[in-house]
Amino acid sequence: MRCLATLLLFFLVTALPWTGSASEEPVAQEEEHVITLNATNFHDIVKQHPFIVVEFYAPWCGHCKNLAPEYEKAAGILKENDPPIVLAKVDANEESNKELASEYSVRGYPTLKILEDKGAIIRDYKGPRDADGIVSYLKKQVGPPSSEILTAEEGQKAVEEADFLVVGIFKSYDSEEYKTFISVASELRSDFVFKHTVDGSFLPKKDSDISVPSIRVYKKFDEGYSDHKEITGEAVKEFLRVVSIPYVVLFNKDPVQREYLAKIFDQPDDAKAFLFLDANDTSDALKKVYGDLAKDLTVKSIRFMIADTEDGQNAIQYFGVKKENLPCILIQDKNEKKYTLEKANTGNIASWFKDYLDGKAPQFLKSEPAPDKNDEPVKIVVLDTLDEMVFKSGKNVLLEFYAPWCGHCKNLAPILEEVAIELQSDPSVTIAKYDATANDIGDARFDVQGYPTLYLYTATGKVVPYDGERTKEDLISFIQTNKGSLEQSVNASQTISEADAKDEL
Ligand SMILES: *[C@@H]1O[C@H](CO)[C@@H](O)[C@H](O)[C@H]1NC(C)=O
Ligand SMILES: *[C@@H]1O[C@H](CO)[C@@H](O)[C@H](O)[C@H]1NC(C)=O
Ligand SMILES: *[C@@H]1O[C@H](CO)[C@@H](O)[C@H](O)[C@H]1NC(C)=O
């Protein structure tokens, strides 16, 4: 097992409302209405019900236990609904059901999925967790995915009620555009409220006329509405994906902002831009310029956030931004490469964003300062000393990439120390550790997806990943088998220096 190295985990674990980890004993309870599924009967039973909700749970999960009586009560009410709504559950913690849980991308407990059309349509349940809430949410999910607006009063009311409303305006309901709209609505109805009409005059005009056919969203942020004319499934979904998050999202404790942040971090293909500020910096001019850029560039798949030294402290630490360089813009692209503009001001940010888009902004890599003392058996390497202590050392360096919070790394620490002491008499070997949360790696030869990750960088310049057991014996035998000799290393290090010179970071 390794500890996962993901940005999302680091920032947002507390923002994901459904992720439970309490470990109490399971409580026995009476079950009548909720159907229990398992890997054997799952697909058969799903095929028998046009609309079925499946809860993936774990017996030890506290949130699941809180949900159980409410879910059961809702199941009793909903089975009488016309058309019937069936509630089911799967113990995703049970070994034989784990494949099923992975098929449905279950990442936390409880996870609820709505399955329709014999399981062909799969949607996330995003409703409340009390019985009444579950009932009213699911009743809305089972009818047609979009309802018609027939009067100006209905139009006005729909716009007022929904935080985010999607309206399709069509010449007729026989059109291809309407069919496309309905199929997008079926897919995304748990995210948004959909309505349609053949008369645009039923809708608030805002400051722009409504064309036909088109899709207009009314949102309670930014300009208050956005229009879209290209009605293909992909284009409509992309439009909704872009406009459903404000141009600028704030790192703060507001649950609405946290929900938007969770959405942003759920979209791996978007670049993420941060404006980092001192919490005492009250000037709005920079935020204004940043906001204007956000409005222009969000469609280029960049999401914009603002974090200050109070509410955004974790993010600022995570990226290793120094206080004296604030205000600072940082972009993390989809390949997790980072670019920064330190001491940002209203005069330099627009041209810096242009450089970034043109591929001209230099990459940013963070490093801890080299330690003053480094005389323990296991040496400390930071990004700034990686070259000197590893690549150009001419030695065989066993390098552990770790995170301070990772339990598996803590277990490994005394073992590594024993290995280092045992091999102290061999001048060609160094055992070292690298805090990969405080230092970027910046070298594609080290692929660190989790902690701890171990590599041997040999005296001859080979990079050998370690996949063995984390025991003293196995580690020593791995080093002995793979190490290069010091004589060979002289030439090897020359070759590396040349390569380095060409490939400066
Ligand atoms: C699944 O549930 C059915 C019905 O309760 C039972 O007959 C079957 O043995 C279960 N299968 C597994 C793998 O537990
Ligand atoms: C902001 O200023 C106050 C008072 O001057 C100070 O106590 C506080 O630490 C400052 N906060 C930050 C984040 O610099
Ligand atoms: C190292 O390079 C020198 C000349 O640069 C050469 O004479 C020698 O054989 C090389 N040694 C090894 C081990 O390749």
PDB file of C-alpha atoms in Angstrom, residues 128-363:
ATOM      1  CA  PRO A 128     -30.619  15.352   0.508  1.00  0.00           C
ATOM      2  CA  ARG A 129     -30.207  12.537   3.030  1.00  0.00           C
ATOM      3  CA  ASP A 130     -33.410  12.700   5.046  1.00  0.00           C
ATOM      4  CA  ALA A 131     -36.444  10.602   4.109  1.00  0.00           C
ATOM      5  CA  ASP A 132     -38.655  13.523   2.974  1.00  0.00           C
ATOM      6  CA  GLY A 133     -35.808  15.074   1.040  1.00  0.00           C
ATOM      7  CA  ILE A 134     -34.979  11.801  -0.689  1.00  0.00           C
ATOM      8  CA  VAL A 135     -38.629  11.311  -1.650  1.00  0.00           C
ATOM      9  CA  SER A 136     -39.137  14.772  -3.126  1.00  0.00           C
ATOM     10  CA  TYR A 137     -35.755  14.785  -4.896  1.00  0.00           C
ATOM     11  CA  LEU A 138     -36.334  11.381  -6.505  1.00  0.00           C
ATOM     12  CA  LYS A 139     -39.892  12.199  -7.553  1.00  0.00           C
ATOM     13  CA  LYS A 140     -38.431  15.071  -9.565  1.00  0.00           C
ATOM     14  CA  GLN A 141     -35.839  12.739 -11.084  1.00  0.00           C
ATOM     15  CA  VAL A 142     -38.288  10.168 -12.374  1.00  0.00           C
ATOM     16  CA  GLY A 143     -40.609  12.217 -14.618  1.00  0.00           C
ATOM     17  CA  PRO A 144     -39.631  13.833 -17.909  1.00  0.00           C
ATOM     18  CA  PRO A 145     -36.138  15.388 -17.636  1.00  0.00           C
ATOM     19  CA  SER A 146     -37.374  18.820 -18.723  1.00  0.00           C
ATOM     20  CA  SER A 147     -40.728  20.512 -18.246  1.00  0.00           C
ATOM     21  CA  GLU A 148     -42.424  23.041 -20.483  1.00  0.00           C
ATOM     22  CA  ILE A 149     -42.836  26.739 -19.718  1.00  0.00           C
ATOM     23  CA  LEU A 150     -46.281  27.792 -20.984  1.00  0.00           C
ATOM     24  CA  THR A 151     -46.716  31.333 -19.660  1.00  0.00           C
ATOM     25  CA  ALA A 152     -44.621  34.367 -18.762  1.00  0.00           C
ATOM     26  CA  GLU A 153     -45.554  33.826 -15.101  1.00  0.00           C
ATOM     27  CA  GLU A 154     -44.172  30.278 -15.214  1.00  0.00           C
ATOM     28  CA  GLY A 155     -41.043  31.578 -16.884  1.00  0.00           C
ATOM     29  CA  GLN A 156     -40.531  34.243 -14.239  1.00  0.00           C
ATOM     30  CA  LYS A 157     -41.148  31.777 -11.402  1.00  0.00           C
ATOM     31  CA  ALA A 158     -38.760  29.156 -12.801  1.00  0.00           C
ATOM     32  CA  VAL A 159     -35.975  31.737 -13.099  1.00  0.00           C
ATOM     33  CA  GLU A 160     -36.522  32.961  -9.545  1.00  0.00           C
ATOM     34  CA  GLU A 161     -36.654  29.505  -7.984  1.00  0.00           C
ATOM     35  CA  ALA A 162     -33.605  27.790  -9.470  1.00  0.00           C
ATOM     36  CA  ASP A 163     -30.044  28.814  -8.641  1.00  0.00           C
ATOM     37  CA  PHE A 164     -29.074  27.553 -12.046  1.00  0.00           C
ATOM     38  CA  LEU A 165     -31.748  27.039 -14.684  1.00  0.00           C
ATOM     39  CA  VAL A 166     -31.247  25.702 -18.211  1.00  0.00           C
ATOM     40  CA  VAL A 167     -33.951  26.659 -20.732  1.00  0.00           C
ATOM     41  CA  GLY A 168     -34.153  25.398 -24.291  1.00  0.00           C
ATOM     42  CA  ILE A 169     -36.043  27.640 -26.728  1.00  0.00           C
ATOM     43  CA  PHE A 170     -37.185  25.866 -29.897  1.00  0.00           C
ATOM     44  CA  LYS A 171     -39.212  26.516 -33.041  1.00  0.00           C
ATOM     45  CA  SER A 172     -40.968  23.204 -32.563  1.00  0.00           C
ATOM     46  CA  TYR A 173     -40.743  20.065 -30.492  1.00  0.00           C
ATOM     47  CA  ASP A 174     -40.250  18.017 -33.676  1.00  0.00           C
ATOM     48  CA  SER A 175     -36.810  19.539 -34.194  1.00  0.00           C
ATOM     49  CA  GLU A 176     -33.499  17.720 -33.869  1.00  0.00           C
ATOM     50  CA  GLU A 177     -32.362  20.480 -31.511  1.00  0.00           C
ATOM     51  CA  TYR A 178     -35.160  19.668 -29.098  1.00  0.00           C
ATOM     52  CA  LYS A 179     -34.287  15.939 -29.166  1.00  0.00           C
ATOM     53  CA  THR A 180     -30.646  16.764 -28.465  1.00  0.00           C
ATOM     54  CA  PHE A 181     -31.671  19.034 -25.597  1.00  0.00           C
ATOM     55  CA  ILE A 182     -33.837  16.330 -24.023  1.00  0.00           C
ATOM     56  CA  SER A 183     -31.077  13.759 -24.237  1.00  0.00           C
ATOM     57  CA  VAL A 184     -28.608  16.138 -22.542  1.00  0.00           C
ATOM     58  CA  ALA A 185     -31.282  16.884 -19.924  1.00  0.00           C
ATOM     59  CA  SER A 186     -31.737  13.145 -19.243  1.00  0.00           C
ATOM     60  CA  GLU A 187     -28.037  12.801 -18.663  1.00  0.00           C
ATOM     61  CA  LEU A 188     -27.521  15.900 -16.502  1.00  0.00           C
ATOM     62  CA  ARG A 189     -30.814  16.282 -14.661  1.00  0.00           C
ATOM     63  CA  SER A 190     -29.265  15.557 -11.278  1.00  0.00           C
ATOM     64  CA  ASP A 191     -26.939  18.532 -11.780  1.00  0.00           C
ATOM     65  CA  PHE A 192     -29.283  21.131 -13.244  1.00  0.00           C
ATOM     66  CA  VAL A 193     -32.962  22.059 -13.620  1.00  0.00           C
ATOM     67  CA  PHE A 194     -34.079  21.906 -17.272  1.00  0.00           C
ATOM     68  CA  LYS A 195     -37.067  23.641 -18.863  1.00  0.00           C
ATOM     69  CA  HIS A 196     -38.143  24.236 -22.451  1.00  0.00           C
ATOM     70  CA  THR A 197     -40.487  26.474 -24.387  1.00  0.00           C
ATOM     71  CA  VAL A 198     -41.468  27.423 -27.934  1.00  0.00           C
ATOM     72  CA  ASP A 199     -42.018  31.050 -26.956  1.00  0.00           C
ATOM     73  CA  GLY A 200     -38.963  33.034 -25.880  1.00  0.00           C
ATOM     74  CA  SER A 201     -41.165  35.921 -24.746  1.00  0.00           C
ATOM     75  CA  PHE A 202     -42.164  33.823 -21.718  1.00  0.00           C
ATOM     76  CA  LEU A 203     -38.640  34.296 -20.401  1.00  0.00           C
ATOM     77  CA  PRO A 204     -36.979  37.309 -18.752  1.00  0.00           C
ATOM     78  CA  LYS A 205     -35.075  39.054 -21.507  1.00  0.00           C
ATOM     79  CA  LYS A 206     -32.232  40.431 -19.360  1.00  0.00           C
ATOM     80  CA  ASP A 207     -30.128  42.740 -21.530  1.00  0.00           C
ATOM     81  CA  SER A 208     -30.114  40.576 -24.617  1.00  0.00           C
ATOM     82  CA  ASP A 209     -32.711  39.170 -27.027  1.00  0.00           C
ATOM     83  CA  ILE A 210     -33.357  35.460 -27.045  1.00  0.00           C
ATOM     84  CA  SER A 211     -32.778  33.749 -30.364  1.00  0.00           C
ATOM     85  CA  VAL A 212     -34.537  30.593 -31.540  1.00  0.00           C
ATOM     86  CA  PRO A 213     -33.380  27.850 -31.301  1.00  0.00           C
ATOM     87  CA  SER A 214     -30.964  28.422 -28.468  1.00  0.00           C
ATOM     88  CA  ILE A 215     -30.203  27.510 -24.903  1.00  0.00           C
ATOM     89  CA  ARG A 216     -30.162  30.122 -22.199  1.00  0.00           C
ATOM     90  CA  VAL A 217     -29.046  29.542 -18.646  1.00  0.00           C
ATOM     91  CA  TYR A 218     -30.109  31.771 -15.786  1.00  0.00           C
ATOM     92  CA  LYS A 219     -27.552  31.747 -12.981  1.00  0.00           C
ATOM     93  CA  LYS A 220     -27.381  33.546  -9.665  1.00  0.00           C
ATOM     94  CA  PHE A 221     -23.792  34.748 -10.219  1.00  0.00           C
ATOM     95  CA  ASP A 222     -21.666  36.662 -12.735  1.00  0.00           C
ATOM     96  CA  GLU A 223     -23.832  38.221 -15.493  1.00  0.00           C
ATOM     97  CA  GLY A 224     -26.914  36.321 -14.373  1.00  0.00           C
ATOM     98  CA  TYR A 225     -27.413  34.578 -17.707  1.00  0.00           C
ATOM     99  CA  SER A 226     -25.515  33.035 -20.660  1.00  0.00           C
ATOM    100  CA  ASP A 227     -26.684  32.097 -24.154  1.00  0.00           C
ATOM    101  CA  HIS A 228     -25.627  29.232 -26.364  1.00  0.00           C
ATOM    102  CA  LYS A 229     -26.570  28.564 -29.975  1.00  0.00           C
ATOM    103  CA  GLU A 230     -24.681  25.456 -31.118  1.00  0.00           C
ATOM    104  CA  ILE A 231     -27.053  22.649 -30.209  1.00  0.00           C
ATOM    105  CA  THR A 232     -25.109  19.411 -30.426  1.00  0.00           C
ATOM    106  CA  GLY A 233     -24.823  17.088 -27.435  1.00  0.00           C
ATOM    107  CA  GLU A 234     -21.117  17.727 -26.923  1.00  0.00           C
ATOM    108  CA  ALA A 235     -21.323  21.494 -27.399  1.00  0.00           C
ATOM    109  CA  VAL A 236     -24.227  21.860 -24.981  1.00  0.00           C
ATOM    110  CA  LYS A 237     -22.523  19.766 -22.314  1.00  0.00           C
ATOM    111  CA  GLU A 238     -19.306  21.732 -22.696  1.00  0.00           C
ATOM    112  CA  PHE A 239     -21.237  25.010 -22.482  1.00  0.00           C
ATOM    113  CA  LEU A 240     -22.946  23.902 -19.263  1.00  0.00           C
ATOM    114  CA  ARG A 241     -19.670  22.653 -17.806  1.00  0.00           C
ATOM    115  CA  VAL A 242     -18.053  26.038 -18.396  1.00  0.00           C
ATOM    116  CA  VAL A 243     -20.860  28.368 -17.333  1.00  0.00           C
ATOM    117  CA  SER A 244     -22.038  26.448 -14.275  1.00  0.00           C
ATOM    118  CA  ILE A 245     -19.044  27.564 -12.206  1.00  0.00           C
ATOM    119  CA  PRO A 246     -18.432  31.289 -11.510  1.00  0.00           C
ATOM    120  CA  TYR A 247     -15.509  32.872 -13.359  1.00  0.00           C
ATOM    121  CA  VAL A 248     -13.693  33.305 -10.072  1.00  0.00           C
ATOM    122  CA  VAL A 249     -14.123  30.968  -7.092  1.00  0.00           C
ATOM    123  CA  LEU A 250     -12.897  31.882  -3.625  1.00  0.00           C
ATOM    124  CA  PHE A 251     -11.055  29.686  -1.176  1.00  0.00           C
ATOM    125  CA  ASN A 252     -13.124  30.265   1.930  1.00  0.00           C
ATOM    126  CA  LYS A 253     -15.454  28.487   4.314  1.00  0.00           C
ATOM    127  CA  ASP A 254     -18.631  29.291   2.411  1.00  0.00           C
ATOM    128  CA  PRO A 255     -20.187  25.909   1.494  1.00  0.00           C
ATOM    129  CA  VAL A 256     -21.301  27.259  -1.895  1.00  0.00           C
ATOM    130  CA  GLN A 257     -17.723  28.210  -2.805  1.00  0.00           C
ATOM    131  CA  ARG A 258     -16.477  24.865  -1.506  1.00  0.00           C
ATOM    132  CA  GLU A 259     -18.906  23.071  -3.765  1.00  0.00           C
ATOM    133  CA  TYR A 260     -17.578  25.005  -6.755  1.00  0.00           C
ATOM    134  CA  LEU A 261     -14.015  24.201  -5.693  1.00  0.00           C
ATOM    135  CA  ALA A 262     -14.899  20.505  -5.517  1.00  0.00           C
ATOM    136  CA  LYS A 263     -16.274  20.760  -9.061  1.00  0.00           C
ATOM    137  CA  ILE A 264     -13.138  22.513 -10.290  1.00  0.00           C
ATOM    138  CA  PHE A 265     -10.863  19.855  -8.809  1.00  0.00           C
ATOM    139  CA  ASP A 266     -13.074  17.180 -10.316  1.00  0.00           C
ATOM    140  CA  GLN A 267     -12.142  18.343 -13.825  1.00  0.00           C
ATOM    141  CA  PRO A 268      -8.630  17.080 -14.469  1.00  0.00           C
ATOM    142  CA  ASP A 269      -8.383  18.556 -17.977  1.00  0.00           C
ATOM    143  CA  ASP A 270      -8.766  22.162 -16.854  1.00  0.00           C
ATOM    144  CA  ALA A 271      -5.772  24.270 -15.917  1.00  0.00           C
ATOM    145  CA  LYS A 272      -6.191  25.851 -12.491  1.00  0.00           C
ATOM    146  CA  ALA A 273      -5.175  29.447 -11.890  1.00  0.00           C
ATOM    147  CA  PHE A 274      -4.771  30.868  -8.393  1.00  0.00           C
ATOM    148  CA  LEU A 275      -4.360  34.441  -7.288  1.00  0.00           C
ATOM    149  CA  PHE A 276      -2.623  34.225  -3.915  1.00  0.00           C
ATOM    150  CA  LEU A 277      -2.949  37.310  -1.726  1.00  0.00           C
ATOM    151  CA  ASP A 278      -1.991  38.461   1.703  1.00  0.00           C
ATOM    152  CA  ALA A 279      -5.141  38.404   3.825  1.00  0.00           C
ATOM    153  CA  ASN A 280      -4.388  42.012   4.790  1.00  0.00           C
ATOM    154  CA  ASP A 281      -4.212  43.134   1.186  1.00  0.00           C
ATOM    155  CA  THR A 282      -7.532  44.905   0.816  1.00  0.00           C
ATOM    156  CA  SER A 283      -7.043  46.494  -2.591  1.00  0.00           C
ATOM    157  CA  ASP A 284      -9.557  45.371  -5.173  1.00  0.00           C
ATOM    158  CA  ALA A 285      -7.812  46.592  -8.311  1.00  0.00           C
ATOM    159  CA  LEU A 286      -5.810  43.409  -8.875  1.00  0.00           C
ATOM    160  CA  LYS A 287      -8.839  41.197  -8.224  1.00  0.00           C
ATOM    161  CA  LYS A 288     -10.743  43.232 -10.779  1.00  0.00           C
ATOM    162  CA  VAL A 289      -8.136  42.726 -13.530  1.00  0.00           C
ATOM    163  CA  TYR A 290      -7.893  39.043 -12.617  1.00  0.00           C
ATOM    164  CA  GLY A 291     -11.683  38.721 -12.788  1.00  0.00           C
ATOM    165  CA  ASP A 292     -11.759  40.331 -16.245  1.00  0.00           C
ATOM    166  CA  LEU A 293      -9.117  37.897 -17.460  1.00  0.00           C
ATOM    167  CA  ALA A 294     -11.114  35.022 -15.961  1.00  0.00           C
ATOM    168  CA  LYS A 295     -14.135  36.050 -17.970  1.00  0.00           C
ATOM    169  CA  ASP A 296     -12.148  35.948 -21.202  1.00  0.00           C
ATOM    170  CA  LEU A 297     -10.046  32.861 -20.505  1.00  0.00           C
ATOM    171  CA  THR A 298     -12.370  30.442 -18.693  1.00  0.00           C
ATOM    172  CA  VAL A 299     -13.513  29.131 -22.081  1.00  0.00           C
ATOM    173  CA  LYS A 300      -9.892  28.217 -22.790  1.00  0.00           C
ATOM    174  CA  SER A 301     -10.258  25.640 -20.010  1.00  0.00           C
ATOM    175  CA  ILE A 302      -8.629  27.672 -17.279  1.00  0.00           C
ATOM    176  CA  ARG A 303     -10.460  27.865 -13.948  1.00  0.00           C
ATOM    177  CA  PHE A 304      -9.749  30.872 -11.758  1.00  0.00           C
ATOM    178  CA  MET A 305      -9.540  30.944  -7.985  1.00  0.00           C
ATOM    179  CA  ILE A 306      -8.493  33.448  -5.323  1.00  0.00           C
ATOM    180  CA  ALA A 307      -6.915  32.324  -2.052  1.00  0.00           C
ATOM    181  CA  ASP A 308      -5.506  34.467   0.726  1.00  0.00           C
ATOM    182  CA  THR A 309      -3.066  33.749   3.537  1.00  0.00           C
ATOM    183  CA  GLU A 310      -5.911  33.004   5.937  1.00  0.00           C
ATOM    184  CA  ASP A 311      -8.502  30.836   4.195  1.00  0.00           C
ATOM    185  CA  GLY A 312      -6.145  29.675   1.465  1.00  0.00           C
ATOM    186  CA  GLN A 313      -3.222  28.897   3.735  1.00  0.00           C
ATOM    187  CA  ASN A 314      -3.143  25.187   2.837  1.00  0.00           C
ATOM    188  CA  ALA A 315      -3.008  25.902  -0.856  1.00  0.00           C
ATOM    189  CA  ILE A 316      -0.277  28.519  -0.434  1.00  0.00           C
ATOM    190  CA  GLN A 317       1.796  26.097   1.620  1.00  0.00           C
ATOM    191  CA  TYR A 318       1.112  23.239  -0.753  1.00  0.00           C
ATOM    192  CA  PHE A 319       2.497  25.212  -3.675  1.00  0.00           C
ATOM    193  CA  GLY A 320       5.408  26.556  -1.652  1.00  0.00           C
ATOM    194  CA  VAL A 321       4.650  30.195  -2.452  1.00  0.00           C
ATOM    195  CA  LYS A 322       6.710  32.555  -0.319  1.00  0.00           C
ATOM    196  CA  LYS A 323       4.977  35.345   1.541  1.00  0.00           C
ATOM    197  CA  GLU A 324       7.378  37.987   0.265  1.00  0.00           C
ATOM    198  CA  ASN A 325       6.351  37.144  -3.314  1.00  0.00           C
ATOM    199  CA  LEU A 326       2.665  37.911  -2.818  1.00  0.00           C
ATOM    200  CA  PRO A 327       0.520  38.797  -4.654  1.00  0.00           C
ATOM    201  CA  CYS A 328       1.327  35.789  -6.788  1.00  0.00           C
ATOM    202  CA  ILE A 329      -0.398  34.108  -9.711  1.00  0.00           C
ATOM    203  CA  LEU A 330       0.112  30.377 -10.033  1.00  0.00           C
ATOM    204  CA  ILE A 331      -1.223  28.123 -12.768  1.00  0.00           C
ATOM    205  CA  GLN A 332      -1.189  24.370 -12.489  1.00  0.00           C
ATOM    206  CA  ASP A 333      -1.854  22.838 -15.900  1.00  0.00           C
ATOM    207  CA  LYS A 334      -3.444  19.483 -16.618  1.00  0.00           C
ATOM    208  CA  ASN A 335      -0.043  17.792 -16.532  1.00  0.00           C
ATOM    209  CA  GLU A 336       0.450  19.270 -13.052  1.00  0.00           C
ATOM    210  CA  LYS A 337       3.196  21.567 -14.294  1.00  0.00           C
ATOM    211  CA  LYS A 338       3.241  24.896 -12.495  1.00  0.00           C
ATOM    212  CA  TYR A 339       3.910  28.442 -13.654  1.00  0.00           C
ATOM    213  CA  THR A 340       4.037  31.500 -11.433  1.00  0.00           C
ATOM    214  CA  LEU A 341       4.095  35.227 -11.627  1.00  0.00           C
ATOM    215  CA  GLU A 342       5.498  36.548  -8.368  1.00  0.00           C
ATOM    216  CA  LYS A 343       4.755  40.101  -7.198  1.00  0.00           C
ATOM    217  CA  ALA A 344       1.817  40.305  -9.564  1.00  0.00           C
ATOM    218  CA  ASN A 345       0.276  43.704 -10.230  1.00  0.00           C
ATOM    219  CA  THR A 346      -2.416  45.230 -12.380  1.00  0.00           C
ATOM    220  CA  GLY A 347       0.185  46.082 -15.007  1.00  0.00           C
ATOM    221  CA  ASN A 348       1.848  42.702 -15.484  1.00  0.00           C
ATOM    222  CA  ILE A 349      -0.771  39.995 -15.180  1.00  0.00           C
ATOM    223  CA  ALA A 350      -2.440  40.266 -18.595  1.00  0.00           C
ATOM    224  CA  SER A 351       0.846  39.946 -20.465  1.00  0.00           C
ATOM    225  CA  TRP A 352       1.931  37.090 -18.197  1.00  0.00           C
ATOM    226  CA  PHE A 353      -1.271  35.165 -19.001  1.00  0.00           C
ATOM    227  CA  LYS A 354      -0.578  35.758 -22.685  1.00  0.00           C
ATOM    228  CA  ASP A 355       2.921  34.326 -22.222  1.00  0.00           C
ATOM    229  CA  TYR A 356       1.448  31.340 -20.432  1.00  0.00           C
ATOM    230  CA  LEU A 357      -0.999  30.684 -23.261  1.00  0.00           C
ATOM    231  CA  ASP A 358       1.812  31.067 -25.811  1.00  0.00           C
ATOM    232  CA  GLY A 359       3.869  28.494 -23.894  1.00  0.00           C
ATOM    233  CA  LYS A 360       6.435  31.141 -22.910  1.00  0.00           C
ATOM    234  CA  ALA A 361       5.986  31.291 -19.134  1.00  0.00           C
ATOM    235  CA  PRO A 362       8.842  29.554 -17.309  1.00  0.00           C
ATOM    236  CA  GLN A 363       7.975  26.518 -15.224  1.00  0.00           C
TER     237      GLN A 363
END
